[in-house]
Coordinates of C-alpha atoms and ligand atoms in Angstrom, one line a residue:
X173 CA 116.8 99.7 139.2
X174 CA 116.3 98.2 143.1
X175 CA 119.9 98.3 144.3
X176 CA 119.2 95.0 146.2
X177 CA 118.3 93.2 142.8
X178 CA 120.4 94.7 140.0
X179 CA 123.9 94.8 142.0
X180 CA 123.6 90.8 142.4
X181 CA 123.0 90.3 138.9
X182 CA 126.1 89.7 136.7
X183 CA 129.7 90.5 136.6
X184 CA 132.1 93.0 135.3
X185 CA 132.5 96.8 136.4
X186 CA 129.8 98.5 137.8
X187 CA 128.9 100.8 134.9
X188 CA 128.7 97.7 132.7
X189 CA 126.4 96.0 135.1
X190 CA 124.1 99.2 135.4
X191 CA 124.2 99.2 131.5
X192 CA 122.9 95.9 131.3
X193 CA 120.3 96.6 133.9
X194 CA 118.9 99.5 131.9
X195 CA 119.1 97.3 128.8
X196 CA 116.9 94.7 130.6
X197 CA 114.5 97.5 131.8
X198 CA 114.1 98.4 128.1
X199 CA 113.5 94.8 126.9
X200 CA 111.2 94.2 129.7
X201 CA 109.2 97.6 128.8
X202 CA 109.9 99.3 132.0
X203 CA 111.2 101.9 129.9
X204 CA 109.4 101.8 126.7
X205 CA 110.5 103.3 123.3
X206 CA 110.6 106.7 123.3
X207 CA 110.2 107.1 127.1
X208 CA 112.7 109.2 129.1
X209 CA 115.2 107.7 131.2
X210 CA 115.1 108.8 134.9
X211 CA 117.8 111.9 135.2
X212 CA 121.6 110.9 136.0
X213 CA 121.2 111.9 139.5
X214 CA 118.4 110.2 140.2
X215 CA 119.9 106.9 138.9
X216 CA 122.6 107.5 140.9
X217 CA 120.8 108.0 144.2
X218 CA 118.3 105.1 143.4
X219 CA 121.4 102.7 142.7
X220 CA 124.1 104.1 145.2
X221 CA 126.5 104.5 142.4
X222 CA 128.6 107.6 141.7
X223 CA 127.6 109.9 139.1
X224 CA 130.3 109.2 137.3
X225 CA 129.7 105.6 137.0
X226 CA 126.0 106.4 135.8
X227 CA 127.3 108.7 133.2
X228 CA 129.7 106.1 131.8
X229 CA 126.9 103.4 131.7
X230 CA 124.6 106.1 129.7
X231 CA 127.3 107.1 127.5
X232 CA 127.6 103.5 126.4
X233 CA 123.8 103.0 125.9
X234 CA 123.8 106.3 123.7
X235 CA 126.8 104.7 121.7
X236 CA 125.0 101.6 121.0
X237 CA 122.0 103.4 119.9
X238 CA 120.0 102.2 122.6
X239 CA 118.9 105.7 124.1
X240 CA 119.1 109.0 122.5
X241 CA 120.3 112.1 124.2
X242 CA 118.7 115.4 123.5
X243 CA 120.3 118.6 124.5
X244 CA 118.5 120.0 127.4
X245 CA 116.0 117.3 127.8
X246 CA 117.9 114.2 129.0
X247 CA 118.0 110.7 127.4
X248 CA 115.3 108.6 125.9
X249 CA 114.7 105.2 124.9
X250 CA 115.3 104.9 121.3
X251 CA 111.9 104.9 119.4
X252 CA 111.0 103.9 116.0
X253 CA 110.9 107.7 114.8
X254 CA 114.6 108.0 115.9
X255 CA 115.7 105.3 113.1
X256 CA 114.0 107.2 110.4
X257 CA 115.3 109.2 107.5
X258 CA 114.0 112.5 106.8
X259 CA 113.3 112.7 103.0
X260 CA 112.2 115.9 101.5
X261 CA 109.4 115.6 98.9
X262 CA 110.2 119.0 97.3
X263 CA 113.6 118.0 95.6
X264 CA 114.3 115.7 92.8
X265 CA 117.1 113.7 94.1
X266 CA 118.8 110.4 93.9
X267 CA 118.8 107.6 96.5
X268 CA 122.8 107.6 96.3
X269 CA 122.6 111.7 96.6
X270 CA 120.1 111.4 99.5
X271 CA 122.4 108.9 101.5
X272 CA 125.6 110.6 100.8
X273 CA 124.3 113.8 102.0
X274 CA 123.4 112.1 105.4
X275 CA 127.1 110.5 105.6
X276 CA 125.5 107.2 104.9
X277 CA 126.9 104.6 102.0
X278 CA 124.4 103.4 99.7
X279 CA 124.6 100.0 98.2
X280 CA 122.2 97.9 96.3
X281 CA 121.4 94.4 95.1
X282 CA 120.2 93.9 91.8
X283 CA 116.9 92.0 91.1
X284 CA 116.6 92.9 87.5
X285 CA 118.9 94.9 84.9
X286 CA 118.3 94.7 81.2
X287 CA 116.4 95.2 78.4
X288 CA 112.9 93.9 78.1
X289 CA 109.6 93.7 76.4
X290 CA 107.4 96.3 78.0
X291 CA 104.2 95.8 79.8
X292 CA 101.1 97.8 79.0
X293 CA 101.9 99.9 82.1
X294 CA 105.3 100.9 81.1
X295 CA 104.1 101.5 77.3
X296 CA 101.5 104.2 78.7
X297 CA 103.7 105.8 81.0
X298 CA 106.8 106.0 79.0
X299 CA 104.7 106.8 75.8
X300 CA 106.6 103.9 73.7
X301 CA 105.8 103.2 70.2
X302 CA 104.9 99.8 69.4
X303 CA 108.4 97.5 68.8
X304 CA 109.9 99.7 71.3
X305 CA 111.8 97.7 74.2
X306 CA 112.3 99.1 77.7
X307 CA 115.3 99.2 80.2
X308 CA 114.4 97.7 83.5
X309 CA 116.6 98.4 86.7
X310 CA 115.2 96.7 89.8
X311 CA 117.3 97.0 93.1
X312 CA 117.0 96.5 96.7
X313 CA 118.5 99.5 97.9
X314 CA 120.4 99.8 101.3
X315 CA 121.9 102.5 103.6
X316 CA 124.9 101.6 105.5
X317 CA 123.8 98.2 104.9
X318 CA 120.0 98.3 106.1
X319 CA 117.6 97.7 103.4
X320 CA 115.5 100.8 102.7
X321 CA 113.5 100.2 99.4
X322 CA 113.0 98.0 96.5
X323 CA 112.8 100.3 93.2
X324 CA 111.9 99.2 89.8
X325 CA 112.8 101.7 87.4
X326 CA 111.6 101.6 83.8
X327 CA 113.3 104.0 81.1
X328 CA 113.2 104.1 77.5
X329 CA 116.2 103.1 75.3
X330 CA 116.6 106.5 74.1
X331 CA 117.3 107.5 77.4
X332 CA 119.2 104.4 78.9
X333 CA 120.6 102.4 75.8
X334 CA 122.7 100.2 78.2
X335 CA 121.1 99.5 81.4
X336 CA 124.3 97.7 82.2
X337 CA 126.1 100.9 82.3
X338 CA 124.5 101.5 85.6
X339 CA 126.7 100.7 88.4
X340 CA 125.9 102.7 91.4
X341 CA 123.8 105.5 90.4
X342 CA 121.3 105.7 87.5
X343 CA 121.1 109.5 88.0
X344 CA 124.9 109.8 87.8
X345 CA 124.7 107.9 84.4
X346 CA 121.9 110.1 83.0
X347 CA 123.7 113.2 84.4
X348 CA 126.7 112.0 82.5
X349 CA 124.8 111.3 79.3
X350 CA 122.8 114.5 79.2
X351 CA 119.4 112.9 80.0
X352 CA 118.8 113.9 83.6
X353 CA 115.2 114.5 84.5
X354 CA 114.2 117.9 85.5
X355 CA 110.7 117.3 86.8
X356 CA 108.7 114.7 88.3
X357 CA 105.6 113.6 89.6
X358 CA 105.7 111.4 92.9
X359 CA 102.6 109.5 94.1
X360 CA 102.7 108.1 97.7
X361 CA 100.2 105.2 99.1
X362 CA 100.4 103.2 102.0
X363 CA 100.4 99.4 101.6
X364 CA 101.0 96.3 103.4
X365 CA 104.0 94.3 102.7
X366 CA 103.8 91.1 100.5
X367 CA 105.7 88.2 101.6
X368 CA 108.5 88.5 98.8
X369 CA 108.8 92.4 99.5
X370 CA 108.9 91.8 103.3
X371 CA 111.6 89.1 103.1
X372 CA 113.7 91.4 100.8
X373 CA 113.2 94.3 103.3
X374 CA 113.8 92.3 106.4
X375 CA 110.5 92.7 107.5
X376 CA 107.2 90.9 108.3
X377 CA 104.5 90.4 105.8
X378 CA 101.6 92.7 106.3
X379 CA 104.2 95.2 107.9
X380 CA 103.6 98.8 106.8
X381 CA 105.3 100.0 103.7
X382 CA 105.0 102.8 101.2
X383 CA 104.3 102.4 97.6
X384 CA 106.1 105.3 95.8
X385 CA 105.4 106.0 92.0
X386 CA 107.9 108.6 90.4
X387 CA 107.5 109.7 87.1
X388 CA 110.1 111.9 85.8
X389 CA 110.7 114.0 82.7
X390 CA 113.5 115.7 80.6
X391 CA 113.6 119.3 80.0
X392 CA 112.0 118.9 76.7
X393 CA 109.1 117.2 78.2
X394 CA 110.0 113.7 77.2
X395 CA 109.1 111.0 79.7
X396 CA 112.5 109.9 81.3
X397 CA 111.8 107.4 83.9
X398 CA 108.9 105.7 85.3
X399 CA 109.9 104.0 89.0
X400 CA 107.8 102.1 91.4
X401 CA 109.2 101.6 94.6
X402 CA 108.2 99.8 97.9
X403 CA 109.9 101.6 100.8
X404 CA 109.8 100.3 104.3
X405 CA 107.0 102.1 106.6
X406 CA 109.3 102.4 109.5
X407 CA 112.4 104.0 107.9
X408 CA 111.0 107.3 106.3
X409 CA 109.7 110.7 107.6
X410 CA 108.5 112.5 104.2
X411 CA 108.7 116.1 104.5
X412 CA 107.6 118.8 102.4
X413 CA 107.3 122.6 103.1
X414 CA 104.0 124.2 102.5
X415 CA 103.2 127.7 101.8
X416 CA 100.1 129.6 102.0
X417 CA 98.2 129.4 98.8
X418 CA 98.1 133.0 97.2
Ligands
16G719 C1 115.3 107.6 93.9 C2 114.2 107.9 93.1 C3 114.0 106.9 92.0 C4 115.4 107.1 91.2 C5 116.7 106.9 92.1 C6 118.3 106.9 91.4 C7 111.8 107.3 94.1 C8 111.0 107.7 95.1 N1 113.2 107.9 94.1 O1 115.6 106.8 94.7 O2 113.0 107.4 91.3 O3 115.6 105.9 90.2 O4 116.6 107.7 93.1 O5 119.1 106.7 92.4 O6 111.6 106.4 93.2 P1 120.3 106.5 92.2 O7 120.8 107.4 91.1 O8 121.2 106.4 93.3 O9 120.4 105.1 91.4

């Protein structure tokens, strides 16, 4: 932020030039992700700018999501953790609900939606009888336009006779038809994304991902849904509340 250098570069109002200079500093690694920015007062002293001008630049950086302001501790360069969604592991909820609760819009790109001949894995997981078909719903799921996960759900036809009836939310349809799962077992493991998954999620092959398997059941114990998903590794914090075993 050397006053000699930065004031000469670029045009526009002072606060815009300062904002750009700080963005450059972030891009160059002077301020790495997660690092604190110097306090407003210090930036004002260093640059010879007024506190009002500095505050305006910082406000713009916060609005752009380049920095995050934390009450009482100042401004920090947005790090990967600041863009994560906190997902509870102790509630049986749907993607649509999870995003709505955060004020985010959930959308989906369909990859597959129809009735298929089941794979051996589906036969076992859903306890299908020979000759049974399976409903399959594969979607890329997005939150506010950002790809978050690829979900491949398989359901017995007695649970979902018409896969095409699912528009936005599978759980909404199941609720409406009285087939909502009440219990699920979920398994999470670390993976490296394959080329196709990476492409869909907007990441690079071999980037970190999470494989999540959800097996959910109706109240009467029947298998309702077997879902294999690939979640992006950089977008989630999974959270569970633990209690002392008694
Ligand atoms: C969640 C579930 C998925 C379910 C989907 C329904 C995981 C980890 N999560 O994403 O099993 O199929 O919600 O969402 O598998 P929807 O009602 O918005 O379609």
